[in-house]
mmCIF file with all atom_site columns, C-alpha atoms in Angstrom:
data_model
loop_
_atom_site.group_PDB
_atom_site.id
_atom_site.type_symbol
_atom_site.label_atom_id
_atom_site.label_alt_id
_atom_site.label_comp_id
_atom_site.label_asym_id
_atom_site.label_entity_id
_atom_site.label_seq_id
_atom_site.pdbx_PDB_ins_code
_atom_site.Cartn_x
_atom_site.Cartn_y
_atom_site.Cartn_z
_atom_site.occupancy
_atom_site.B_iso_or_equiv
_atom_site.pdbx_formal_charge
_atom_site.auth_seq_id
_atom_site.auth_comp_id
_atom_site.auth_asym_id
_atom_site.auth_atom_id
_atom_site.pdbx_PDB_model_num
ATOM 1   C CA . UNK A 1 1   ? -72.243 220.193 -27.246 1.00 57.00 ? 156 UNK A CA 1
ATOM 2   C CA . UNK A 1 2   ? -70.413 220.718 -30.523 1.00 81.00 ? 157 UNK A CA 1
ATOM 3   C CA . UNK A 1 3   ? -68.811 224.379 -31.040 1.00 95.00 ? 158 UNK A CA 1
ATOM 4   C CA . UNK A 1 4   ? -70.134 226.360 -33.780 1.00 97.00 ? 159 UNK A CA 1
ATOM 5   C CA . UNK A 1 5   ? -68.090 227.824 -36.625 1.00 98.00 ? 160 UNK A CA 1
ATOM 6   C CA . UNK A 1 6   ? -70.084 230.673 -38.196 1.00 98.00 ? 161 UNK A CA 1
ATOM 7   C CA . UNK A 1 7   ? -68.557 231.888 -41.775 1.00 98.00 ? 162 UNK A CA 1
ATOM 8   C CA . UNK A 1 8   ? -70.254 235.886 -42.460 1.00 97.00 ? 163 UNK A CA 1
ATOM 9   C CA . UNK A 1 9   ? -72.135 236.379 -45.282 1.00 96.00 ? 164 UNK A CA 1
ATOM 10  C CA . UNK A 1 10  ? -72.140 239.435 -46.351 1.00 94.00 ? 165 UNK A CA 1
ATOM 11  C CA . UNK A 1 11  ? -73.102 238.673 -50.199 1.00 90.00 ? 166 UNK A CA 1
ATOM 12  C CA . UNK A 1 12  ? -69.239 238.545 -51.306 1.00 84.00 ? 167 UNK A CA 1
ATOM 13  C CA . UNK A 1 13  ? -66.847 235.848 -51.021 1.00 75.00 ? 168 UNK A CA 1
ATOM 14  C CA . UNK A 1 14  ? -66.567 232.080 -51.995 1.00 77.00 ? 169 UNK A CA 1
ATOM 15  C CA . UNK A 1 15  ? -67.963 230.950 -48.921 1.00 93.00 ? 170 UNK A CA 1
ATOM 16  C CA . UNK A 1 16  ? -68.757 227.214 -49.475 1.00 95.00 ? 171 UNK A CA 1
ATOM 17  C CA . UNK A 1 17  ? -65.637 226.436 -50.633 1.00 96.00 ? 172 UNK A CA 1
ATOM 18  C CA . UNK A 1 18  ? -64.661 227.424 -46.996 1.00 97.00 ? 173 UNK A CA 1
ATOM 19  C CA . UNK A 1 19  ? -67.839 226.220 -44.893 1.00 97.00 ? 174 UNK A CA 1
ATOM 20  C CA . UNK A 1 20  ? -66.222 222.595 -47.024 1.00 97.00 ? 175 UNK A CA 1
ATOM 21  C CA . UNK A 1 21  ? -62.486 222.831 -46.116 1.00 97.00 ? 176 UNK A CA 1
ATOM 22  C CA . UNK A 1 22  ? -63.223 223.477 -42.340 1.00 97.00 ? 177 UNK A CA 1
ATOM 23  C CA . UNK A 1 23  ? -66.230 220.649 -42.496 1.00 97.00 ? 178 UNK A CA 1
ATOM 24  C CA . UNK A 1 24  ? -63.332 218.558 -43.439 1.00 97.00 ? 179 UNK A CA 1
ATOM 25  C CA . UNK A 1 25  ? -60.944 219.300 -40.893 1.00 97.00 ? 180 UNK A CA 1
ATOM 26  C CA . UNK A 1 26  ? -63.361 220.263 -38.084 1.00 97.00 ? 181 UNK A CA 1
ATOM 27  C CA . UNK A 1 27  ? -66.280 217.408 -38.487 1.00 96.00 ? 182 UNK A CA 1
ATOM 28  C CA . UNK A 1 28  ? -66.772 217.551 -34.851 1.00 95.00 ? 183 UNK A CA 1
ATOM 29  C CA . UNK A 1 29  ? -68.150 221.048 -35.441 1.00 96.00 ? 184 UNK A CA 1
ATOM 30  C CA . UNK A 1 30  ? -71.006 222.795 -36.846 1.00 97.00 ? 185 UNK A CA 1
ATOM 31  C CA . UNK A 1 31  ? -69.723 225.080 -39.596 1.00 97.00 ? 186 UNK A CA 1
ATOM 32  C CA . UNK A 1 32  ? -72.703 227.397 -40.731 1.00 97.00 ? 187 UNK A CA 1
ATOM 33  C CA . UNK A 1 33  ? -72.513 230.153 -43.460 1.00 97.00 ? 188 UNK A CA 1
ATOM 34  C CA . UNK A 1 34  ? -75.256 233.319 -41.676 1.00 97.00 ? 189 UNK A CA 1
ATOM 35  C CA . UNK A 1 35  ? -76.052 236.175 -43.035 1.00 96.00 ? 190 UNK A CA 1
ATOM 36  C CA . UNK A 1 36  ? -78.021 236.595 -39.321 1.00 96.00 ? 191 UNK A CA 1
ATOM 37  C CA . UNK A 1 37  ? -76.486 239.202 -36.846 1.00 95.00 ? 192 UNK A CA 1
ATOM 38  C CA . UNK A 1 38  ? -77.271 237.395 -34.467 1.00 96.00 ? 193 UNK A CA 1
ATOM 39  C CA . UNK A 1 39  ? -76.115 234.100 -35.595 1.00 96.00 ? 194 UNK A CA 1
ATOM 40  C CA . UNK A 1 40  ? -72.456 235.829 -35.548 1.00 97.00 ? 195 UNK A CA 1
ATOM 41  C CA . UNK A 1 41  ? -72.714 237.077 -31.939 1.00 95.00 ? 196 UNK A CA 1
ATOM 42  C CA . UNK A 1 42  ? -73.525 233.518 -30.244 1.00 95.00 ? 197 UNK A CA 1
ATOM 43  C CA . UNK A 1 43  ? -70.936 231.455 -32.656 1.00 97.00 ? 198 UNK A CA 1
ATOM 44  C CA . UNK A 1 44  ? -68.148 230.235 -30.915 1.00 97.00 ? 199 UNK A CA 1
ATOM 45  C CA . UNK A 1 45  ? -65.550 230.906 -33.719 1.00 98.00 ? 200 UNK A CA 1
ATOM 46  C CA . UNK A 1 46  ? -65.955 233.672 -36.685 1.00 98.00 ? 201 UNK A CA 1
ATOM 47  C CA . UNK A 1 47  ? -64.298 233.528 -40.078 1.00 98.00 ? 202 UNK A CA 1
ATOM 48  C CA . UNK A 1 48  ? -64.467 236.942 -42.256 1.00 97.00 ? 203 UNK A CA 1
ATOM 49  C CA . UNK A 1 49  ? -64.259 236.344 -45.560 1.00 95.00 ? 204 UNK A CA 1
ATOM 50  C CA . UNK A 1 50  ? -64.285 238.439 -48.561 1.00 89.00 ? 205 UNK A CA 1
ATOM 51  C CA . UNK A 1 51  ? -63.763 238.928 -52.415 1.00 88.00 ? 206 UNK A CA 1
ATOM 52  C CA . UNK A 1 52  ? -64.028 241.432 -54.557 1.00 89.00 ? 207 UNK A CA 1
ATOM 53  C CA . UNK A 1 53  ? -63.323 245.442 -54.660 1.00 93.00 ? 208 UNK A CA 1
ATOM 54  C CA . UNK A 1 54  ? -62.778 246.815 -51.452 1.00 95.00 ? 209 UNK A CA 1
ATOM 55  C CA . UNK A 1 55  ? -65.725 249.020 -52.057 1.00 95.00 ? 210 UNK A CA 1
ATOM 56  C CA . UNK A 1 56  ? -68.250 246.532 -52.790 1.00 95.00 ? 211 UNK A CA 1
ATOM 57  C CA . UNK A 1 57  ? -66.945 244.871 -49.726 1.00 94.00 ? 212 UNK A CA 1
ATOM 58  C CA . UNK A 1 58  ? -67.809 247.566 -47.187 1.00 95.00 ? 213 UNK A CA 1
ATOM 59  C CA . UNK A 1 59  ? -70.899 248.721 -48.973 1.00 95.00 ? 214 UNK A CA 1
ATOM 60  C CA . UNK A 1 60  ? -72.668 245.026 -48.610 1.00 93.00 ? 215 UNK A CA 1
ATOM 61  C CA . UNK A 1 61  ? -71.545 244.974 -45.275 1.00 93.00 ? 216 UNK A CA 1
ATOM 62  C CA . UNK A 1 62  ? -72.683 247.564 -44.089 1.00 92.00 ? 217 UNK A CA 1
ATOM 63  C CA . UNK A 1 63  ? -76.006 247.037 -45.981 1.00 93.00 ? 218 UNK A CA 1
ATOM 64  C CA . UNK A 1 64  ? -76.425 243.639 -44.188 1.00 92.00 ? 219 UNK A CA 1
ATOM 65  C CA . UNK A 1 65  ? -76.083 244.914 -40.959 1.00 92.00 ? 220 UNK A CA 1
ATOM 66  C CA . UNK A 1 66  ? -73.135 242.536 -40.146 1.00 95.00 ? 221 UNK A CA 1
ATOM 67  C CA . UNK A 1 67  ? -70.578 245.314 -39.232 1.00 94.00 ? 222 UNK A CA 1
ATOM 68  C CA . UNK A 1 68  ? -71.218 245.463 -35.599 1.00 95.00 ? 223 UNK A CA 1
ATOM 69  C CA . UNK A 1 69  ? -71.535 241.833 -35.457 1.00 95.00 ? 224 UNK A CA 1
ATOM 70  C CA . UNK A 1 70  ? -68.482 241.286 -37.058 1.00 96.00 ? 225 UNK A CA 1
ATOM 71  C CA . UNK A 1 71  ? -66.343 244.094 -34.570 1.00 96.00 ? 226 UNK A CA 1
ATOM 72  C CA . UNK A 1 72  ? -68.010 242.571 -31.234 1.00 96.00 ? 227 UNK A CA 1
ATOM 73  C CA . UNK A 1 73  ? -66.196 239.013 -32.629 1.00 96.00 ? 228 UNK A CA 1
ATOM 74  C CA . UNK A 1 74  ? -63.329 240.291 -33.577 1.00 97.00 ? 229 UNK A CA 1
ATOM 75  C CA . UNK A 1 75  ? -63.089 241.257 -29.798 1.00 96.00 ? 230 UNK A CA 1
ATOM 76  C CA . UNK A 1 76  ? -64.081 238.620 -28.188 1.00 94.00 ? 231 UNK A CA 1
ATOM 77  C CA . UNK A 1 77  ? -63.817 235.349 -30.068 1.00 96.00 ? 232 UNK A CA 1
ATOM 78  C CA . UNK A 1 78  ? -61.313 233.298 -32.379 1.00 98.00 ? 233 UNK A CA 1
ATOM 79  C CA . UNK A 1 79  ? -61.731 235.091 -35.208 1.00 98.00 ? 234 UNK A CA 1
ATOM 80  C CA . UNK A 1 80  ? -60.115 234.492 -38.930 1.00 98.00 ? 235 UNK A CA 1
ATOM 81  C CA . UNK A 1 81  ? -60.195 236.783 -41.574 1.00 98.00 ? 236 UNK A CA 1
ATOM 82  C CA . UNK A 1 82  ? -59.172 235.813 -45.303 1.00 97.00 ? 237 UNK A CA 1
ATOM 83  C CA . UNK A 1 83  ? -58.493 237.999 -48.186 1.00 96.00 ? 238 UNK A CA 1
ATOM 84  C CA . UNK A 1 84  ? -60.708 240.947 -48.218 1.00 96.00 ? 239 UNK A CA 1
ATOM 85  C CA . UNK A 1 85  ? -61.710 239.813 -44.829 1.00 96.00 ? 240 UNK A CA 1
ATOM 86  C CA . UNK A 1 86  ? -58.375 240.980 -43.709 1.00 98.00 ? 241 UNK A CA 1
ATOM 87  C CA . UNK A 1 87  ? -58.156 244.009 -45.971 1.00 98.00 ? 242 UNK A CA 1
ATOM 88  C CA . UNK A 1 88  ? -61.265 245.367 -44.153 1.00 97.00 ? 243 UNK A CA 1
ATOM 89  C CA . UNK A 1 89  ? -60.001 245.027 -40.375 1.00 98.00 ? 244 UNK A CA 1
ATOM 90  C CA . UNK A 1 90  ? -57.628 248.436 -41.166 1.00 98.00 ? 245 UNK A CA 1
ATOM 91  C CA . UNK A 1 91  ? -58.361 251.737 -41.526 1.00 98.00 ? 246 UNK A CA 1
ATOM 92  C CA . UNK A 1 92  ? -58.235 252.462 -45.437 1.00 98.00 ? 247 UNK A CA 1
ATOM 93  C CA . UNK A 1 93  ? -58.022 250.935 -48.644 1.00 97.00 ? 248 UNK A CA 1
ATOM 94  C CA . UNK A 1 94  ? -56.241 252.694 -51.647 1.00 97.00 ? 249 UNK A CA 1
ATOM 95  C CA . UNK A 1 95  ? -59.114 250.991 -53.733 1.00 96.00 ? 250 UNK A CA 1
ATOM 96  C CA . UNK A 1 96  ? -61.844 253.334 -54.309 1.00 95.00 ? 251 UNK A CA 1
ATOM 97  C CA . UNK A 1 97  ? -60.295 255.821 -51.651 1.00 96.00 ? 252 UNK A CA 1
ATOM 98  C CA . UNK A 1 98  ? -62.510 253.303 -48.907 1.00 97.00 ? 253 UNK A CA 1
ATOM 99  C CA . UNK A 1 99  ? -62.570 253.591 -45.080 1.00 97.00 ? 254 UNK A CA 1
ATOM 100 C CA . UNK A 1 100 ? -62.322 249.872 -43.468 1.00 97.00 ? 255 UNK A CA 1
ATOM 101 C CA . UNK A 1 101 ? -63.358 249.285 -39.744 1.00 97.00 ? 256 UNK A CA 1
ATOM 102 C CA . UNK A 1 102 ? -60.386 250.562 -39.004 1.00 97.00 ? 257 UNK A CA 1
ATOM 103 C CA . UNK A 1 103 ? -60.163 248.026 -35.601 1.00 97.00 ? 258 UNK A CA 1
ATOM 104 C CA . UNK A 1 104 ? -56.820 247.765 -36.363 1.00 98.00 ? 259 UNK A CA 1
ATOM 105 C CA . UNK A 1 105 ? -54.315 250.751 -37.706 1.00 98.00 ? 260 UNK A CA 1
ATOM 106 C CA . UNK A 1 106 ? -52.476 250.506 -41.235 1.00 98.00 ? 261 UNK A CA 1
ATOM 107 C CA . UNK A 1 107 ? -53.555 251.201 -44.813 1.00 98.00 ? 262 UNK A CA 1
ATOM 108 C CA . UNK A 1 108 ? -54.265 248.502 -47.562 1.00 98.00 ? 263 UNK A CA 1
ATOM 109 C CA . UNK A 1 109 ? -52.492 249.849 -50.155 1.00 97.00 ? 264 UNK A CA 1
ATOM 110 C CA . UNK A 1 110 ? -51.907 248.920 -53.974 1.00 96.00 ? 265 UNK A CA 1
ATOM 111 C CA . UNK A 1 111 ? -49.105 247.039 -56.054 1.00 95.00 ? 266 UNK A CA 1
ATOM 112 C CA . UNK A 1 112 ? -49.402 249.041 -59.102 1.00 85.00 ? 267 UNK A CA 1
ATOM 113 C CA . UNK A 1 113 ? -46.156 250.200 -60.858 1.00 82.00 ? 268 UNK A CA 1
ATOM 114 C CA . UNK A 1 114 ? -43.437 248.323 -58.810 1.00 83.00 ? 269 UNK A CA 1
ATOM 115 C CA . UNK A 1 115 ? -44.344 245.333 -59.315 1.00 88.00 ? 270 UNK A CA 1
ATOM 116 C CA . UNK A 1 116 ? -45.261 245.639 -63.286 1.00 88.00 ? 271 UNK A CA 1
ATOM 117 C CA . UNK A 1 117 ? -41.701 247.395 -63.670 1.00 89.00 ? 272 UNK A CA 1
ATOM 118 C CA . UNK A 1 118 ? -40.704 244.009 -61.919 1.00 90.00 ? 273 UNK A CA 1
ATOM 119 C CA . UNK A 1 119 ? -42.167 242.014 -65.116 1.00 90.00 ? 274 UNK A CA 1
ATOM 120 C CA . UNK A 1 120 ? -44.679 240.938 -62.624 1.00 92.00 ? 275 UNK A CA 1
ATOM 121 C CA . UNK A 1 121 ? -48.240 240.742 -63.061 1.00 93.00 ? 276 UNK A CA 1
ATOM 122 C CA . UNK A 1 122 ? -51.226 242.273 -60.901 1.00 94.00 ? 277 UNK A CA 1
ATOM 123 C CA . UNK A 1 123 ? -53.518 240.953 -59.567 1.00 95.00 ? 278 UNK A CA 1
ATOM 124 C CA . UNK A 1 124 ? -50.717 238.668 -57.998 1.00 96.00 ? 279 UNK A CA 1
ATOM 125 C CA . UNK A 1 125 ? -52.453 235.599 -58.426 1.00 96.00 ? 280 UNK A CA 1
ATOM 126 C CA . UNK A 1 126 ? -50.880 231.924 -57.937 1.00 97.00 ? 281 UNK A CA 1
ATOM 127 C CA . UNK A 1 127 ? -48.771 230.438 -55.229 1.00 98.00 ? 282 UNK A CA 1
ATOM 128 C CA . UNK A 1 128 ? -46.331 232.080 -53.444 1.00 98.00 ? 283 UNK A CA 1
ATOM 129 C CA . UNK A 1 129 ? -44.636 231.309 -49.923 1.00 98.00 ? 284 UNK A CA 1
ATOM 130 C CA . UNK A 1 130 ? -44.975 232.695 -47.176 1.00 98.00 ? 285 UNK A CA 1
ATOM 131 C CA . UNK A 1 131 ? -42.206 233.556 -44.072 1.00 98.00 ? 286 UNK A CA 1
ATOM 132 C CA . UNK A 1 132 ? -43.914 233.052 -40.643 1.00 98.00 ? 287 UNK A CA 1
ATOM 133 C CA . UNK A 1 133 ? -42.674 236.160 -38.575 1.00 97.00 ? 288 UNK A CA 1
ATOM 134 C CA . UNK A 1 134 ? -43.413 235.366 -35.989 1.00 90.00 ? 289 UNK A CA 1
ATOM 135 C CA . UNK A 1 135 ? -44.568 231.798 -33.604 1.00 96.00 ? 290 UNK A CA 1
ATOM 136 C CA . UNK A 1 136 ? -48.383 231.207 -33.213 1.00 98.00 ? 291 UNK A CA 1
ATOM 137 C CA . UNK A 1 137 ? -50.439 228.257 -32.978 1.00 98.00 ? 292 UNK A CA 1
ATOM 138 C CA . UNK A 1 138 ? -51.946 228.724 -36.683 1.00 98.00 ? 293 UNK A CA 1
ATOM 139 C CA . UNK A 1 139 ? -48.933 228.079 -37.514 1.00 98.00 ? 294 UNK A CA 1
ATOM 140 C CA . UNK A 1 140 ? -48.423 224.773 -35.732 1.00 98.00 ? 295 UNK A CA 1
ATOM 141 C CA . UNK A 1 141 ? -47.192 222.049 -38.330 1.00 98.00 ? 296 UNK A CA 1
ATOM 142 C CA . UNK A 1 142 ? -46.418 224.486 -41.114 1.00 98.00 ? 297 UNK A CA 1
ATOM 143 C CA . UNK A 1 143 ? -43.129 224.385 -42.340 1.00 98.00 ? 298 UNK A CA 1
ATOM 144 C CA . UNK A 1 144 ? -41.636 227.957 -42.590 1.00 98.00 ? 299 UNK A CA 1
ATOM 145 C CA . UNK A 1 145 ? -41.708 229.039 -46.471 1.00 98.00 ? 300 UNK A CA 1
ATOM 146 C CA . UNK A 1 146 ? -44.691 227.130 -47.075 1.00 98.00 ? 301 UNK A CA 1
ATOM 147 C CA . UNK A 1 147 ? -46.870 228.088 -50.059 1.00 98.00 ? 302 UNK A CA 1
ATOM 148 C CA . UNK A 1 148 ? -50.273 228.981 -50.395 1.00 98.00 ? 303 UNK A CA 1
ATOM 149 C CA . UNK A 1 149 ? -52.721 230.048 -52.992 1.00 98.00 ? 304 UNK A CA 1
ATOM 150 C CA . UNK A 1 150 ? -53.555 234.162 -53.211 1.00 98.00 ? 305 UNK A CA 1
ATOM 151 C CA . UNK A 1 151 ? -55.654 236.010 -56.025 1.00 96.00 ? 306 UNK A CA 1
ATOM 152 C CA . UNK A 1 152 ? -55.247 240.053 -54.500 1.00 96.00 ? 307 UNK A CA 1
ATOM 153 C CA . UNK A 1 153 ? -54.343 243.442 -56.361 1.00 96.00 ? 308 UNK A CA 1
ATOM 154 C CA . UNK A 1 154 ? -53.685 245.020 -53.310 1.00 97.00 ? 309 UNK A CA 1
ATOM 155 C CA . UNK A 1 155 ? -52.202 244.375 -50.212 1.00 97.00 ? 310 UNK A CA 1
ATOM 156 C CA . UNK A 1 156 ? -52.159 245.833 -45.947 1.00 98.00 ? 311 UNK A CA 1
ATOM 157 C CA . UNK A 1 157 ? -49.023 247.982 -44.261 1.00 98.00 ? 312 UNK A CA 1
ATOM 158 C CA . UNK A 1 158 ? -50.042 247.838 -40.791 1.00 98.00 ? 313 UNK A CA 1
ATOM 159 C CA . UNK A 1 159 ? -49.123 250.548 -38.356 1.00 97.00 ? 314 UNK A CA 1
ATOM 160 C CA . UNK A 1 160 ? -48.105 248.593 -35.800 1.00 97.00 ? 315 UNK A CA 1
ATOM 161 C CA . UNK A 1 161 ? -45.350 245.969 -36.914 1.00 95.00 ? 316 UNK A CA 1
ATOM 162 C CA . UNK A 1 162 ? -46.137 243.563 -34.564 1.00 97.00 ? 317 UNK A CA 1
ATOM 163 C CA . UNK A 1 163 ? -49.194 242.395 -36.068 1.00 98.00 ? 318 UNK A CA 1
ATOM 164 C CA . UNK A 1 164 ? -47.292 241.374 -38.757 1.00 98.00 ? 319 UNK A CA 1
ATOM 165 C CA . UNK A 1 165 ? -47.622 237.285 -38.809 1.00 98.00 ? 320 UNK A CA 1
ATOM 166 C CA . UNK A 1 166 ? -46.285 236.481 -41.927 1.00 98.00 ? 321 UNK A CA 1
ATOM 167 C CA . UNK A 1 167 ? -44.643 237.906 -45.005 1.00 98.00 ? 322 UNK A CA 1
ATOM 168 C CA . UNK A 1 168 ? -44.503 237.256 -48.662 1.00 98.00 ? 323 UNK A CA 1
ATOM 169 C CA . UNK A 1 169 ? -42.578 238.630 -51.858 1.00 97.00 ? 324 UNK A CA 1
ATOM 170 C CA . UNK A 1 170 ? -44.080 240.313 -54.567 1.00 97.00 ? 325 UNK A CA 1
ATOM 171 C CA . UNK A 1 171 ? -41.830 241.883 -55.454 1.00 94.00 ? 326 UNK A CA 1
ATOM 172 C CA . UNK A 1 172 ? -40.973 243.769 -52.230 1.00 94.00 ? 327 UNK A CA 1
ATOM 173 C CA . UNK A 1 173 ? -41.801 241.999 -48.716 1.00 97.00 ? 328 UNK A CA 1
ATOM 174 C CA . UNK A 1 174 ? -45.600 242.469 -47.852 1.00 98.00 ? 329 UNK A CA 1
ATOM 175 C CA . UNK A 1 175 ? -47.141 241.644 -44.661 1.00 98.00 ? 330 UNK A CA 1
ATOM 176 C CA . UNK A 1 176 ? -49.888 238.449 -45.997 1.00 98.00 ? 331 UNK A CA 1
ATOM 177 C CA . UNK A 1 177 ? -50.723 237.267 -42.403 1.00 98.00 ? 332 UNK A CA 1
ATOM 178 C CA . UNK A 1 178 ? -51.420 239.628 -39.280 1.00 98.00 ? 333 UNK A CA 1
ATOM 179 C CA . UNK A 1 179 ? -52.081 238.666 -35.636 1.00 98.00 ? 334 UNK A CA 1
ATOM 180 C CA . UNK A 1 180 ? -53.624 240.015 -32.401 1.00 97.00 ? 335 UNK A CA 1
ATOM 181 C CA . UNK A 1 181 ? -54.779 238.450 -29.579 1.00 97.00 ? 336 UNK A CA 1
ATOM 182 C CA . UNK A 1 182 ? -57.878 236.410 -30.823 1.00 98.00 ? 337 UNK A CA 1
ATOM 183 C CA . UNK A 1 183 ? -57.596 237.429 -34.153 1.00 98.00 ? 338 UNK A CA 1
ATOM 184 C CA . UNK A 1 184 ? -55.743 235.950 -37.268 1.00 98.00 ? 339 UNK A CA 1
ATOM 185 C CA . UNK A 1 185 ? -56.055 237.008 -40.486 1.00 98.00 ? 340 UNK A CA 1
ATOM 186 C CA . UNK A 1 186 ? -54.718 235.884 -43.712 1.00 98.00 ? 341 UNK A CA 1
ATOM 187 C CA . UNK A 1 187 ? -54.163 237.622 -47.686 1.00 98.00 ? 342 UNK A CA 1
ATOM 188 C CA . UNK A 1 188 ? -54.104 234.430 -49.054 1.00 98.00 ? 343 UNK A CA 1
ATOM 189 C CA . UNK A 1 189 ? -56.696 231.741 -49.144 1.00 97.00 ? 344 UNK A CA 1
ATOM 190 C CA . UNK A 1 190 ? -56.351 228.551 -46.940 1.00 98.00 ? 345 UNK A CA 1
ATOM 191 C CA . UNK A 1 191 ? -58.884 226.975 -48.015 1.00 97.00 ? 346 UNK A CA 1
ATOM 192 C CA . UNK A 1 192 ? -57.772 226.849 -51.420 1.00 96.00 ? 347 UNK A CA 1
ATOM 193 C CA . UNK A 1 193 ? -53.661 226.171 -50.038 1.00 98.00 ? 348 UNK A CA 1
ATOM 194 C CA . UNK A 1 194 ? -53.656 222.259 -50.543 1.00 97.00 ? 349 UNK A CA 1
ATOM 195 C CA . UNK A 1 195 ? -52.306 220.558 -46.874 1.00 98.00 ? 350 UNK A CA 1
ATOM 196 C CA . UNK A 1 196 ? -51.004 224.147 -45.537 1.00 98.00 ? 351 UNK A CA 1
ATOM 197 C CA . UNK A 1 197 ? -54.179 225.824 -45.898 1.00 98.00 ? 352 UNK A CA 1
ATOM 198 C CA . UNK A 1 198 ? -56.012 222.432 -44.699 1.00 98.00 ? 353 UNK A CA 1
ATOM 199 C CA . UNK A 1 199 ? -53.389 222.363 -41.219 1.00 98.00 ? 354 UNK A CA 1
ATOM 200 C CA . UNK A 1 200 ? -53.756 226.111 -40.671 1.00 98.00 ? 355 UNK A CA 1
ATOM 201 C CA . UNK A 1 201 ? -57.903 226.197 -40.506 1.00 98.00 ? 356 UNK A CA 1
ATOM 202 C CA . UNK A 1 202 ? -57.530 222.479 -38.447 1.00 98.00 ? 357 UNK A CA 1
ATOM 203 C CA . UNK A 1 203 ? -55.422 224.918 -36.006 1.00 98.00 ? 358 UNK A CA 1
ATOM 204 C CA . UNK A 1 204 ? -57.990 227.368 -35.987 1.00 98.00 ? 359 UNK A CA 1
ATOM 205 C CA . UNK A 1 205 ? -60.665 225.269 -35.112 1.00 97.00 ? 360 UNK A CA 1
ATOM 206 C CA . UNK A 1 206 ? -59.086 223.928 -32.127 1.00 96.00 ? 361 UNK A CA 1
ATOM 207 C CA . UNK A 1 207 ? -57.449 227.406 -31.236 1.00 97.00 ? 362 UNK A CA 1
ATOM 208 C CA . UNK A 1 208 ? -58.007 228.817 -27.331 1.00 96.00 ? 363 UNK A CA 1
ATOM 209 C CA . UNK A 1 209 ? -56.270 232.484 -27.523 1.00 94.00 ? 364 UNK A CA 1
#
């Protein structure tokens, strides 16, 4: 029997354009955007994604009744957030003043003034690279400094350092990539990241944690 791959809708978030890129690198799979509770809690594999205000986010969340759905697979099951997907796992956002699900600790804070007295413009939006910090198997075949795609105003300090996957530049080092146990969770978007977004959600599909 084929795994499932179930992609939460919530009512934010570019979703087919993901549901496509993991079609294309998992065809063995069945790769289903839900907006169904249920649905989430009997899919093999979850992927969290988001776009949007931070607000808006957590208010259509919560108004679809996906929030516990989402926690129980972030507990139990490969799990991948993206973007705002990511932003949510931790405790606050500076945007809007919003609580997240706070499963993990950390704030998701803002670039604001450093990075426009950097000549630098926000939303940081474009390619940038990313440093892996760390060895996991989403990284498997990606070259260290590889670049991928991100469109984000604001960004997550963790409170424990050693979720911190990967880091990126802009203009001070931000965490972009976080792990734990099942769970992997990226700022920038894979599925729009050309070969290194395409390798990193073929790892995912096939991932055991």
């Amino acid at each position: 029997m084929s795994q499932r791959i179930a992609i939460v809708d919530y009512g934010m978030g570019n979703l087919r354009s993901v549901q496509k890129a993991l079609a294309h690198v998992a065809p063995e799979a069945r790769v289903e955007i839900t907006a169904d509770p249920d649905s989430v809690a009997s899919a093999d594999r979850v992927v969290f994604p988001g776009q949007g205000a931070m607000p808006d986010c957590m208010r259509s969340l919560h108004e679809s009744g996906l929030g516990d759905a989402v926690l129980e697979a972030a507990k139990s099951r490969p799990f991948l957030g993206l973007c705002i997907g990511l932003q949510m796992l931790f405790d606050r956002s500076e945007e809007g003043d919003t609580p997240g699900l706070a499963f993990l600790p950390g704030q998701v804070l803002g670039f604001g003034e450093g990075a426009r007295s950097a000549g630098l413009k926000v939303p940081h939006m474009g390619w940038n690279e990313v440093s892996q910090s760390a060895s996991h198997p989403l990284w498997d075949g990606i070259a260290d400094g590889s670049r991928f795609y991100f469109v984000h105003s604001y960004y997550c300090r963790p409170g424990d350092a050693g979720l911190t996957a990967g880091t990126t530049r802009y203009p001070g080092v931000f965490t972009s990539a976080i792990a734990r146990a099942n769970i992997f969770a990226t700022q920038f978007h894979p599925e729009k990241s050309s070969v290194a977004g395409l390798r990193l959600l073929s790892n995912f599909s096939s991932w055991n944690p």
